[in-house]
CSV table of C-alpha atoms and ligand atoms in Angstrom, one decimal:
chain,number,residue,atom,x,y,z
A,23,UNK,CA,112.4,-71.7,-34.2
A,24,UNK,CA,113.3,-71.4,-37.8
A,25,UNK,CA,116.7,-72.9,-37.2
A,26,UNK,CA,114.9,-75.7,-35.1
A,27,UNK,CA,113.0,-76.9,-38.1
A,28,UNK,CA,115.6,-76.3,-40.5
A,29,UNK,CA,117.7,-78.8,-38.3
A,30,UNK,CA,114.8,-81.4,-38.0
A,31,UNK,CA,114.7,-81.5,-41.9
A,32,UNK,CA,118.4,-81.7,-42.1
A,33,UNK,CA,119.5,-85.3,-44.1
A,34,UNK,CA,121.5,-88.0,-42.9
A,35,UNK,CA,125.1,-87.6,-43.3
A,36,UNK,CA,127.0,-90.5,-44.9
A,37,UNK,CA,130.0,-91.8,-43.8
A,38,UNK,CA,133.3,-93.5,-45.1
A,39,UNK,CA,133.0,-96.9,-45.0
A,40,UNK,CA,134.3,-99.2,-42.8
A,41,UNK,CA,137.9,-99.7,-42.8
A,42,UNK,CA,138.4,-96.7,-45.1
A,43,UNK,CA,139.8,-93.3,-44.5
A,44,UNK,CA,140.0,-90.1,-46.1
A,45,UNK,CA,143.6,-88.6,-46.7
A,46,UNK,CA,142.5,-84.3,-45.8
A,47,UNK,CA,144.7,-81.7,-47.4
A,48,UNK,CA,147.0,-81.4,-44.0
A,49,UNK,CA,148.1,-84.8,-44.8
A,50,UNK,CA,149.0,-84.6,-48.7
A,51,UNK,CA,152.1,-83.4,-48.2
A,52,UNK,CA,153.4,-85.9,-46.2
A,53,UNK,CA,151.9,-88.9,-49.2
A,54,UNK,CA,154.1,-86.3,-51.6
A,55,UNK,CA,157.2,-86.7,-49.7
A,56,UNK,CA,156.8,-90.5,-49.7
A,57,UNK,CA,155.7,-90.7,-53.2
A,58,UNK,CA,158.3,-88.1,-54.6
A,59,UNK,CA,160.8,-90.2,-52.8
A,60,UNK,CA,159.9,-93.5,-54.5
A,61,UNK,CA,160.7,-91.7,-57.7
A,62,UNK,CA,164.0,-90.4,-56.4
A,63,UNK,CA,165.1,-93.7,-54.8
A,64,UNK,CA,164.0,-96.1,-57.6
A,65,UNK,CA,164.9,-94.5,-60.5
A,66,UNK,CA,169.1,-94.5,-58.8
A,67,UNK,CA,168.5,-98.2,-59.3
A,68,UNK,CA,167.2,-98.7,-62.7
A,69,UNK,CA,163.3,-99.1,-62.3
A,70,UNK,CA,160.2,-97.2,-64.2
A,71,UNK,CA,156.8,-96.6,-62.9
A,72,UNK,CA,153.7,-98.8,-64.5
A,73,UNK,CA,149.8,-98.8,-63.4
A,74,UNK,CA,147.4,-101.1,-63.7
A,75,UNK,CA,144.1,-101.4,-63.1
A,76,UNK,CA,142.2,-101.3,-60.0
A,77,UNK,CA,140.3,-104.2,-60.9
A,78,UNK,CA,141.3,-107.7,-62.7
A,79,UNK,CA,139.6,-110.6,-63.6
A,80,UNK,CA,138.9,-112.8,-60.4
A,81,UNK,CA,140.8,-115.6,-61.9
A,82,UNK,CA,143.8,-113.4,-61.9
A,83,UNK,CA,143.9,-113.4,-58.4
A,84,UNK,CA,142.6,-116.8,-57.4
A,85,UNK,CA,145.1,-118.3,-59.5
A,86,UNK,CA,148.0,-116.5,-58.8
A,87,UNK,CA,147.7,-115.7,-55.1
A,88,UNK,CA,146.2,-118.8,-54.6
A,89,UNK,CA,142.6,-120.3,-53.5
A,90,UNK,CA,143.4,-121.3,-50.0
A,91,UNK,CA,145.0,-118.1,-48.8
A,92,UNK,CA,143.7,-115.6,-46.4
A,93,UNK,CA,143.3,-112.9,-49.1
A,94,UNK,CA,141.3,-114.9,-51.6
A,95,UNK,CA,139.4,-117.1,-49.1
A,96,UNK,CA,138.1,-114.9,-47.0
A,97,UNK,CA,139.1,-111.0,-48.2
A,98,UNK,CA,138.4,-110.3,-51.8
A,99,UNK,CA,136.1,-107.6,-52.7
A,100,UNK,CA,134.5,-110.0,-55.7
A,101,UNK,CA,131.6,-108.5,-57.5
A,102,UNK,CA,129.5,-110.0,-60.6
A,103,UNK,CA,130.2,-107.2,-63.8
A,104,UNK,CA,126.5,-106.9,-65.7
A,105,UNK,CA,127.8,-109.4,-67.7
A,106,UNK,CA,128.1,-112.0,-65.1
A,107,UNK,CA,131.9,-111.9,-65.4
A,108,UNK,CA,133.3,-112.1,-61.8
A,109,UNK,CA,135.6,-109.0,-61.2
A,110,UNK,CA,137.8,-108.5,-58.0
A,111,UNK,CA,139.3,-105.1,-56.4
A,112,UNK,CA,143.0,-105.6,-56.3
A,113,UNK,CA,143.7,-106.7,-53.1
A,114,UNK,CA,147.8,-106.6,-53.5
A,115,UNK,CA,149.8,-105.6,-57.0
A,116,UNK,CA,152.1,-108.3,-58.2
A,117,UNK,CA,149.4,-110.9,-60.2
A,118,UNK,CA,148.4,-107.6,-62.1
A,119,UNK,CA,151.6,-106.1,-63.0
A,120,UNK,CA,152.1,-109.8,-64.0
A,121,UNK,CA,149.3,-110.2,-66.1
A,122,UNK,CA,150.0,-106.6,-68.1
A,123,UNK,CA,154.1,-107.8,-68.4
A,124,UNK,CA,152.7,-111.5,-70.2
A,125,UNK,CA,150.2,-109.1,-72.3
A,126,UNK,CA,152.3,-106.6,-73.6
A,127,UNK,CA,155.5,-109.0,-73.6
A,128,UNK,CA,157.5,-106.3,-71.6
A,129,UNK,CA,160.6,-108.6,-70.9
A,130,UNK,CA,161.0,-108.9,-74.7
A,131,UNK,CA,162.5,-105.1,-74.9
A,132,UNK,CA,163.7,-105.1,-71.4
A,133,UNK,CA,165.1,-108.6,-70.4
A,134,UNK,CA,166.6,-107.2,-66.6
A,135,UNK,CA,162.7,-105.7,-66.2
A,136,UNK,CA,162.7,-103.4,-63.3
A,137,UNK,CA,158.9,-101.7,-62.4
A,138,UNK,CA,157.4,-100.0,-59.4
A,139,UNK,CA,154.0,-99.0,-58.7
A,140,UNK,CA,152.0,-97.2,-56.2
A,141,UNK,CA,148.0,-97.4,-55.5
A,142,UNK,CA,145.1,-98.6,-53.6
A,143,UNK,CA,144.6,-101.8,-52.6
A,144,UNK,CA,141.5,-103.4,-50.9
A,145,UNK,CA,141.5,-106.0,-48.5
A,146,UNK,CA,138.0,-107.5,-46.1
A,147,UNK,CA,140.2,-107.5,-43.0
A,148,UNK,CA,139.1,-106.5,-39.6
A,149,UNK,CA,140.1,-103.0,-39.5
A,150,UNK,CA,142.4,-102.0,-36.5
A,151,UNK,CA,145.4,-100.0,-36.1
A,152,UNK,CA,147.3,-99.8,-39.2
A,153,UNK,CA,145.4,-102.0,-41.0
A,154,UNK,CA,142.5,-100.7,-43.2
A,155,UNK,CA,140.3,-102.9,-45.8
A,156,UNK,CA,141.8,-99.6,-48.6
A,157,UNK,CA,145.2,-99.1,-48.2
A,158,UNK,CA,147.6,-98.4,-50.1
A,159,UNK,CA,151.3,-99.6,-51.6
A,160,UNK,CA,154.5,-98.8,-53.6
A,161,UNK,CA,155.5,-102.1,-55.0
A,162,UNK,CA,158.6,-103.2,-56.6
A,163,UNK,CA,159.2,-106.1,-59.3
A,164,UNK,CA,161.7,-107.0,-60.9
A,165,UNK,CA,161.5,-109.9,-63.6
A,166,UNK,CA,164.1,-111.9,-65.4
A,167,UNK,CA,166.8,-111.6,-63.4
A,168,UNK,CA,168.1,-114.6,-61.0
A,169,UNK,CA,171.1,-113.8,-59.8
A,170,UNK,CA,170.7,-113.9,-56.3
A,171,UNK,CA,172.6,-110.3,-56.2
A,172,UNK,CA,169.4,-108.9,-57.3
A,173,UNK,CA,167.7,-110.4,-54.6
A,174,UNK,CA,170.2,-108.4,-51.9
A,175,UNK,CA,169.6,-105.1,-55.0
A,176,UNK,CA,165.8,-105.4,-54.0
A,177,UNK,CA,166.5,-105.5,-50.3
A,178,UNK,CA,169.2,-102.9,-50.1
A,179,UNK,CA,166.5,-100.4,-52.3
A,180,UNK,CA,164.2,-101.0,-49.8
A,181,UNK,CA,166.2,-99.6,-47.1
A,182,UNK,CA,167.5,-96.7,-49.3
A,183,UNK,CA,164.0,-96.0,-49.8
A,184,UNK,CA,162.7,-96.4,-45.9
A,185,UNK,CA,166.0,-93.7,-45.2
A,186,UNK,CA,165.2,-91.5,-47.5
A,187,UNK,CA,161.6,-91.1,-46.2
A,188,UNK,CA,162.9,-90.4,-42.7
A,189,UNK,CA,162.7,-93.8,-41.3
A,190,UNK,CA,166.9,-93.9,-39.9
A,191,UNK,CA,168.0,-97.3,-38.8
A,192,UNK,CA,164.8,-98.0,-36.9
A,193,UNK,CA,164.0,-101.2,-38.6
A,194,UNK,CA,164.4,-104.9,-38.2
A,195,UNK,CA,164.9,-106.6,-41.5
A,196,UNK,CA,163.9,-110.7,-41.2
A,197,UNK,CA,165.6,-113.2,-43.9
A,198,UNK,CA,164.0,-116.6,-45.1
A,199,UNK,CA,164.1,-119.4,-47.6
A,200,UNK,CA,160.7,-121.1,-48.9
A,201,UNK,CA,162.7,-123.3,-51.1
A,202,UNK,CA,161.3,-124.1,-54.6
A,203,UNK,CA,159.1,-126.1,-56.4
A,204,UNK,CA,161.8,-128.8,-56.3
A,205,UNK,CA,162.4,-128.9,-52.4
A,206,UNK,CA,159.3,-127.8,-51.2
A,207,UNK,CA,156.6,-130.1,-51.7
A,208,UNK,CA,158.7,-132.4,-49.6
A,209,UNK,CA,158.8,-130.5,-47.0
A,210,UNK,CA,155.3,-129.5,-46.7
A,211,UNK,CA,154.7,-133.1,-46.7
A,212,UNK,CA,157.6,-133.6,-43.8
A,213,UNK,CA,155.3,-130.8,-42.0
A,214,UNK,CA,152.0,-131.9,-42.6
A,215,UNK,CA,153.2,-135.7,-41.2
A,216,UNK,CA,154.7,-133.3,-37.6
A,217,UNK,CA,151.4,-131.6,-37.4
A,218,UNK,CA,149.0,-134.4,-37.8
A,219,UNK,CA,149.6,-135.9,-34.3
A,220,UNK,CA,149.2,-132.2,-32.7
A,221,UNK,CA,145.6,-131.1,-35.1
A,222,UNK,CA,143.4,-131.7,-32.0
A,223,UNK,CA,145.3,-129.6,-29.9
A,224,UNK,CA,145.3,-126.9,-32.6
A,225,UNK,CA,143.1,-124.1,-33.7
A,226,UNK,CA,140.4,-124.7,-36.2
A,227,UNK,CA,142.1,-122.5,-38.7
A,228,UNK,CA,145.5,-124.8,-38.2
A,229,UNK,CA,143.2,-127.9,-38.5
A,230,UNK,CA,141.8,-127.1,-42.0
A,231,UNK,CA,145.4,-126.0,-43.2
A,232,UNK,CA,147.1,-128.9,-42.3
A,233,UNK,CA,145.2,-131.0,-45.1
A,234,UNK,CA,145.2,-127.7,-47.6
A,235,UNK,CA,148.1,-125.8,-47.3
A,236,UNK,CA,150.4,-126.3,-44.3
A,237,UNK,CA,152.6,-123.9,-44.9
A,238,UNK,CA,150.1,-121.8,-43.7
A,239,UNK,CA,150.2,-123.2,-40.3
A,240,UNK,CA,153.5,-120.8,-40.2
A,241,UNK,CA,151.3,-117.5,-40.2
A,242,UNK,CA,149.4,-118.6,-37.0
A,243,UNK,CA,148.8,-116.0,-34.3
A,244,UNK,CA,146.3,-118.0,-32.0
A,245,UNK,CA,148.9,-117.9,-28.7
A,246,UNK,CA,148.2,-121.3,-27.7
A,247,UNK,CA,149.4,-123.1,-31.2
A,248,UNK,CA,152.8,-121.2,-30.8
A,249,UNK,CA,154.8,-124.0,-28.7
A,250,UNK,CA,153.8,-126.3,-31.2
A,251,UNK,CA,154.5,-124.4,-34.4
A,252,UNK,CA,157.9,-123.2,-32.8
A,253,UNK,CA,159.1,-127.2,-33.0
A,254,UNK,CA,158.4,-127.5,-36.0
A,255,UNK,CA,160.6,-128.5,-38.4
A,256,UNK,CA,162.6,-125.7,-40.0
A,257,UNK,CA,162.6,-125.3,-44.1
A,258,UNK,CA,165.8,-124.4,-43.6
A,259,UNK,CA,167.3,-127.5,-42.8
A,260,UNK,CA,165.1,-128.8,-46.1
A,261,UNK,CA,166.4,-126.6,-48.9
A,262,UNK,CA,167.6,-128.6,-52.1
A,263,UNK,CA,171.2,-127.7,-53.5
A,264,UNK,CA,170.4,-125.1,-55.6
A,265,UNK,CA,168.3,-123.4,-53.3
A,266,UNK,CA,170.5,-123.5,-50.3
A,267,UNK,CA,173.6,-122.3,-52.5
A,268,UNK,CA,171.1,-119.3,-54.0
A,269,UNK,CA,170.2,-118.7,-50.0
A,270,UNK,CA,173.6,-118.4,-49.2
A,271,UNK,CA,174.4,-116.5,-51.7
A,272,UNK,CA,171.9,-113.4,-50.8
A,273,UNK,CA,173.3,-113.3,-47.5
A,274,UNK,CA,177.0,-113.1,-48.6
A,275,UNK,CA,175.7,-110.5,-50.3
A,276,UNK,CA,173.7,-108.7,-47.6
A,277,UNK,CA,176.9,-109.0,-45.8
A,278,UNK,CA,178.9,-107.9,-48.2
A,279,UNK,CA,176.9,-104.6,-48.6
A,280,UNK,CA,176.6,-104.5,-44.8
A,281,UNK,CA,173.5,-105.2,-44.2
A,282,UNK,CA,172.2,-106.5,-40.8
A,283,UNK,CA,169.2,-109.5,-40.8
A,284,UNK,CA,167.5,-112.0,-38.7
A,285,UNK,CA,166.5,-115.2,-40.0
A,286,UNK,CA,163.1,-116.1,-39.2
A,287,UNK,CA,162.2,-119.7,-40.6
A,288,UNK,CA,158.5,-118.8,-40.3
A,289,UNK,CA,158.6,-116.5,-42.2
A,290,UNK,CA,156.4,-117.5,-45.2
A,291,UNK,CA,154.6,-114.7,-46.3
A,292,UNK,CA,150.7,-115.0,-46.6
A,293,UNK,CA,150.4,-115.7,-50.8
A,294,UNK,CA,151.3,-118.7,-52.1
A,295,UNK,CA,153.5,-117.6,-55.1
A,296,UNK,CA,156.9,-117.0,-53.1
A,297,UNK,CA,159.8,-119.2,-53.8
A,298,UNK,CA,163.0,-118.7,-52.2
A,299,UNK,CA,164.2,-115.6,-50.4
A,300,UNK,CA,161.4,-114.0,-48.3
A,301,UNK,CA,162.0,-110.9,-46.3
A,302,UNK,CA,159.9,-108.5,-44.0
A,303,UNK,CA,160.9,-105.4,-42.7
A,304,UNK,CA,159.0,-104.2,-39.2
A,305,UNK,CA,159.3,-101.9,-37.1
A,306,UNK,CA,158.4,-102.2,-33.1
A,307,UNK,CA,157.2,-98.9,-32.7
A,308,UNK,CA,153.8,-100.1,-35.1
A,309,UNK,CA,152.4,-102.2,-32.3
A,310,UNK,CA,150.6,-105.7,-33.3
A,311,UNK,CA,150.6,-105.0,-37.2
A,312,UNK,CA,154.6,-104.0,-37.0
A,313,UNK,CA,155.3,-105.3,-41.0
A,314,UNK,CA,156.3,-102.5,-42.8
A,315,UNK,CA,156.9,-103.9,-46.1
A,316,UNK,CA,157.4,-107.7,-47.2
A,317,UNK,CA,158.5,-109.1,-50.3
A,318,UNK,CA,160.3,-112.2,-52.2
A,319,UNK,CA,161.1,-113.9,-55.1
A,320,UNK,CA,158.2,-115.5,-56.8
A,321,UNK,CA,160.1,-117.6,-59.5
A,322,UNK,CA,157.0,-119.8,-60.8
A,323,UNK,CA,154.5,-117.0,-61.2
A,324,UNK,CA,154.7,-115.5,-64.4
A,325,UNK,CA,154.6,-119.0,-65.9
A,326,UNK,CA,151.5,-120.1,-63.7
A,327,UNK,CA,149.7,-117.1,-64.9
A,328,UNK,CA,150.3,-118.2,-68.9
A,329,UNK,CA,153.6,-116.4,-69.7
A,330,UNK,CA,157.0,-117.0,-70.4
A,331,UNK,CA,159.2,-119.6,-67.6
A,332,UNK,CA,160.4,-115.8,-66.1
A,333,UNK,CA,161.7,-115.2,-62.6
A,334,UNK,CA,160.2,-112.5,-60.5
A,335,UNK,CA,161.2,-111.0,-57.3
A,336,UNK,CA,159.9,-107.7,-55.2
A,337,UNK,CA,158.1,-106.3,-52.7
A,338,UNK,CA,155.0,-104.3,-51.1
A,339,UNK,CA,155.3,-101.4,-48.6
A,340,UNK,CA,152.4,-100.1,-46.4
A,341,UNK,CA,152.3,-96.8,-47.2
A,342,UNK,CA,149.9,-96.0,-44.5
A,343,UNK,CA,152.2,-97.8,-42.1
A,344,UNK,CA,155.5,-96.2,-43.1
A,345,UNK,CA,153.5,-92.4,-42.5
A,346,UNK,CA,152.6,-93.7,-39.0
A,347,UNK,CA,156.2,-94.2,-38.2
A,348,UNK,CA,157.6,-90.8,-39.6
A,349,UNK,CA,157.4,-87.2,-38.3
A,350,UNK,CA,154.4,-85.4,-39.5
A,351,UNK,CA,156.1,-82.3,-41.8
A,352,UNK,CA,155.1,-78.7,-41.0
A,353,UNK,CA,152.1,-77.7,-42.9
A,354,UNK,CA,153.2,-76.0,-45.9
A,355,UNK,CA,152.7,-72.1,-47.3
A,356,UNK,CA,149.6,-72.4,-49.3
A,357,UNK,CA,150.5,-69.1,-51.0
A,358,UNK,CA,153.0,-66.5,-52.4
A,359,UNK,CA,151.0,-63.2,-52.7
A,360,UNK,CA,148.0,-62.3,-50.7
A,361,UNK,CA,146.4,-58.9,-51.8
A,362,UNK,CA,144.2,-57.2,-49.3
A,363,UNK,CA,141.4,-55.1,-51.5
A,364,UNK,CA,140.2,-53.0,-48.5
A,365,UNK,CA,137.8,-50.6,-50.3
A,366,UNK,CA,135.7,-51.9,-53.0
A,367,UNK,CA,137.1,-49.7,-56.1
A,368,UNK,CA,140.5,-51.6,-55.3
A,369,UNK,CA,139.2,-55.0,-55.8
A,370,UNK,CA,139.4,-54.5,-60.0
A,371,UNK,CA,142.8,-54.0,-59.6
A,372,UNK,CA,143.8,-56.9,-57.0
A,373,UNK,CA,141.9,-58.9,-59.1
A,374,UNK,CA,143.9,-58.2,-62.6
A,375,UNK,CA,147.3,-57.9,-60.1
A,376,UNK,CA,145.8,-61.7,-58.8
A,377,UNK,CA,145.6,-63.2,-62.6
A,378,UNK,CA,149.2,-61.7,-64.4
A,379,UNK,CA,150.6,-63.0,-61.1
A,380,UNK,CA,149.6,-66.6,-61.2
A,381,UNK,CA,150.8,-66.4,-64.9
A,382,UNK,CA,153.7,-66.2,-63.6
A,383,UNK,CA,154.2,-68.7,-61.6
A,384,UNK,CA,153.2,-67.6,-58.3
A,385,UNK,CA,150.7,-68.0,-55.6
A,386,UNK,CA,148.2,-66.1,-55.3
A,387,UNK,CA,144.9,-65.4,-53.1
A,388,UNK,CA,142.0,-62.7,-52.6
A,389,UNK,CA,140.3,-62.5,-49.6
A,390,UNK,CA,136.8,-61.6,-51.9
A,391,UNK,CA,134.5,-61.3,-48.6
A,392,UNK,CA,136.7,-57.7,-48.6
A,393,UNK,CA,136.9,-57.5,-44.6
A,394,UNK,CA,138.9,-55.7,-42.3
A,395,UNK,CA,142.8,-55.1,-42.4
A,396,UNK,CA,143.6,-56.8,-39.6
A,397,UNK,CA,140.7,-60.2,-40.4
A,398,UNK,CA,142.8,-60.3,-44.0
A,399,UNK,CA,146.5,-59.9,-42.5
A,400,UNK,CA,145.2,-62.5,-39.9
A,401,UNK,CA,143.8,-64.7,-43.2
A,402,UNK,CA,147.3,-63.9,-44.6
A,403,UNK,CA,149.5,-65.1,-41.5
A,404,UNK,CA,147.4,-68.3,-41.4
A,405,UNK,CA,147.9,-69.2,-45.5
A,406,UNK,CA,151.6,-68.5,-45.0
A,407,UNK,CA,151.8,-66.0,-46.9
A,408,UNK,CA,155.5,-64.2,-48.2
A,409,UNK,CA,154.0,-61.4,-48.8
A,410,UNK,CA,150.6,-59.3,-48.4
A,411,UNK,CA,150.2,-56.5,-51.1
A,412,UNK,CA,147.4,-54.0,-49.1
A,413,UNK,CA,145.4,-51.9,-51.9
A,414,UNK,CA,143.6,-49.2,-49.8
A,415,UNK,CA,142.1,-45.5,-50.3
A,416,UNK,CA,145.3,-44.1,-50.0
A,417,UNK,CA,147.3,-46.6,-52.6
A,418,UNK,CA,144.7,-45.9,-54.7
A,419,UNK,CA,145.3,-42.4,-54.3
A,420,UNK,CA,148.8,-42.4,-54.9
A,421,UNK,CA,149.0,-45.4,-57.2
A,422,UNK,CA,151.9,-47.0,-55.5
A,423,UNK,CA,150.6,-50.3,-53.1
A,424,UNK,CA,152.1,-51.4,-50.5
A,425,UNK,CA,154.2,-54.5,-50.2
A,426,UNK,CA,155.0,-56.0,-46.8
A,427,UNK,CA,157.6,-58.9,-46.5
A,428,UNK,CA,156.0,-61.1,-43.8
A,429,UNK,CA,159.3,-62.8,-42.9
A,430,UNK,CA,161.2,-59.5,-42.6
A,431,UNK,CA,158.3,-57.7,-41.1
A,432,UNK,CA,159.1,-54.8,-43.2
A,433,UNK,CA,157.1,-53.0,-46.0
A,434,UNK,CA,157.6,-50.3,-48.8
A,435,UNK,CA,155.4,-48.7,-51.3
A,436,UNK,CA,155.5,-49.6,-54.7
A,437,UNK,CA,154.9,-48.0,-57.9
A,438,UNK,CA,151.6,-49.8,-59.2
A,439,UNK,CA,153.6,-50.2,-62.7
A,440,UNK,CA,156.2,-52.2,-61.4
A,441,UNK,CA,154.6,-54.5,-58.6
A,442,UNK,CA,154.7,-57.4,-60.7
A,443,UNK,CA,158.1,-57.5,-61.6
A,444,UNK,CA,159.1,-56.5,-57.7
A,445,UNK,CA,157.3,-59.9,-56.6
A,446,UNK,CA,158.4,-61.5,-58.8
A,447,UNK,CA,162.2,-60.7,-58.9
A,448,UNK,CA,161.7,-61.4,-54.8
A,449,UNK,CA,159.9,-64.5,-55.1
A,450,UNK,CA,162.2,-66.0,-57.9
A,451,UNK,CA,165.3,-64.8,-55.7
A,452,UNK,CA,163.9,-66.7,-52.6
A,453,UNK,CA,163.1,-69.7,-54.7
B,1996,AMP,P1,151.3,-108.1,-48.2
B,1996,AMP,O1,150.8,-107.6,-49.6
B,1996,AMP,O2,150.3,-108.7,-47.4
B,1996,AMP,O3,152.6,-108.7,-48.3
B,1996,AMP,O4,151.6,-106.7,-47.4
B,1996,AMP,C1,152.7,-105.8,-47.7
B,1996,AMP,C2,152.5,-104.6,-46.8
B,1996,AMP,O5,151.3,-103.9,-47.0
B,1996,AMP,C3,152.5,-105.0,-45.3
B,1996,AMP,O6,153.8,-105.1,-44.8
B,1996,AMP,C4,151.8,-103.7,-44.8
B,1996,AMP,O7,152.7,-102.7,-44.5
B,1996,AMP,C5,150.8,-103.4,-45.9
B,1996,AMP,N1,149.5,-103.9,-45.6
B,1996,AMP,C6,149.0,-105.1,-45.9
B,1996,AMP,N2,147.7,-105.2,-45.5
B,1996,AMP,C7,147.3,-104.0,-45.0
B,1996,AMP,C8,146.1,-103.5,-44.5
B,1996,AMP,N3,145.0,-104.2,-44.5
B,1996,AMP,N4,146.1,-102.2,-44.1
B,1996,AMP,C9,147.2,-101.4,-44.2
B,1996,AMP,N5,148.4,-101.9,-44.6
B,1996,AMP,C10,148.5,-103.2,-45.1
């Protein structure tokens, strides 16, 4: 009865919110590897980590990714400050890293500037499989450089990186020109004049971006618009001089390193700032959101956004989607050392054993609720312990405790004096 009314006055629980999720302590170790790997990989080619904020100006984002995208039409987590100021959850990295390179004039000491970054982002999309409205990214930029080499540099890094996390050859990596702002606003023009004819037969989406941004149209997924997006004409075959000579270039390059693509001429990426080379790299075995990471050059931002006339190129991984395609790691030891008080008197002792332990580097844990041998060496097995020191009536006795080696399913006594050193000669030797 008491535990009937102590449930009927139990509160609410809350929940995460939609399209969020929590990342538990069985799964850290697998962010680490992914994050420690990012260090490894990008540091071999010259870049530095930076963070920004997790929230910008609106403008920031309206103006560099661009009013009629998806993200800032329809996704951004906008909020009015107490001020009234109109502030705006990241919803992808570049435009901020790009505001804090104009304010603290980065490429002035660093001309060839090479950043990464890795954080929450936060998007209103319709959650689903792989796709959350906070997820996270490592991002890559690169500014001021515009030799199309660096272009197949970024690329190349990219699939160092997906390798070292795990990933093998499992990928599909897709090539693509936008052109520039020399070449391009012809050709939206030379699209928006193919898909006029077809609007009515189009989605409503398609409709409204014919007359806004037509480029767009590319990104469709509504099945029934694909036959007519798929004749459309290619920006390919639109490409001025220098931009067709640049596009070449990366995929001599590409070549050159041997690198494998696909060229996918609807491949436009869904913010407006690209210019030039756009690449994706999927995977198959993700399902319907298979885009692993996407990226490309951006050459017109950093002037758009009030800085120097600076070229920019990088990309954004899904860092939840790269952990969905990689083998879940073994749960690691949480501990070096467990000590096993089992009668009361010992637990002084365990407990100063516990605290010149830990000063030394190692793991260390107590069972404190002092039960049973078998409950702690149970506890011990499941924490993965190396070793279990057991401090019973008889150690105490005899002042020499007993050590057992867990792996080697051996155990000696030793002299209370020297148990410190003895752990930690074995652990140090067993790295
Ligand atoms: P984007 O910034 O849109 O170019 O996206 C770059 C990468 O971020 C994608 O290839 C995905 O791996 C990942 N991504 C984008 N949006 C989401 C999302 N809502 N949930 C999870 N991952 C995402």
């Amino acid at each position: 009865m008491a535990g009937d009314a102590q449930r009927s006055q139990q509160r609410p629980i809350i929940h995460a919110v939609k399209g969020t999720r929590d990342i538990l302590p069985d799964e850290v170790a697998a962010w680490h590897r992914i994050e420690a790997a990012a260090r490894e990989v990008f540091a071999r080619y010259g870049y530095r980590e930076i963070r920004t904020p997790i929230f910008e100006q609106t403008e920031l984002f309206a103006r560099g990714i661009g009013a009629e995208t998806d993200i800032v039409s329809k996704e951004m987590y906008t909020f009015a400050d107490r001020d009234g100021s109109s502030l705006t959850l990241r919803p992808e990295a570049t435009a901020g890293i790009v505001r804090a390179v104009i304010e603290h004039n980065l490429w002035n000491a660093d001309p060839a500037l090479r950043v990464f970054a890795m954080g929450p982002m936060f998007r209103r999309e319709r959650p689903q499989k792989g796709r959350y409205r906070q997820f996270h990214q490592v991002n890559v930029e690169v500014f001021g450089v515009s030799h199309p080499a660096v272009d197949a540099e970024v690329i190349e890094m990219a699939l160092a990186y997906l390798r070292a996390c795990g990933l093998g050859e499992d990928y599909d990596l897709l090539l693509n020109s936008v052109g520039d702002a020399q070449c391009r606003p012809a050709y939206v023009e030379t699209l928006r004049a193919a898909l006029r004819p077809q609007a009515s037969r189009m989605c409503a989406d398609c409709q409204r971006r014919i007359e806004t941004n037509p480029l767009r149209v590319l990104d469709c997924k509504v099945p029934e618009d694909q036959p007519i997006i798929d004749a459309l004409p290619k920006i390919a075959d639109h490409l001025c001089a220098d931009c067709r000579a640049h596009f070449d270039a990366v995929k001599q390059t590409l070549e050159l390193l041997g690198i494998g693509y696909r060229l996918s001429h609807r491949l436009v990426r869904g913010l407006d700032y690209y210019t030039r080379t756009t690449f994706e790299i999927g995977s198959g075995r993700l399902g319907a959101q298979n885009a692993v990471l996407g990226g490309g050059r951006y050459d017109g931002l950093v002037k758009d956004l009030g800085g120097p006339d600076l070229t920019g190129i990088g990309f954004a991984l899904g860092m939840e989607r790269l952990l969905m395609l990689l083998p879940e790691p073994a749960v690691p030891s949480r501990c070096d050392v467990f000590l096993a008080a089992l009668v009361p008197a010992a637990m002084d002792k365990a407990l100063k054993l516990q605290s010149e332990l830990r000063s030394r580097g190692a793991r260390v844990l107590i069972d404190y609720e002092g039960k049973g041998l078998k409950a702690q060496m149970r506890r011990a097995d499941k924490l993965g312990a190396r070793f279990v020191v057991m401090l019973g009536e008889a150690e105490m006795q005899s002042r020499a405790w007993k050590v057992r080696d867990m792996s080697a399913s051996a155990q000696e006594d030793v002299d209370e004096g020297r148990v410190v050193e003895h752990l930690v000669s074995r652990l140090d030797r067993r790295g």
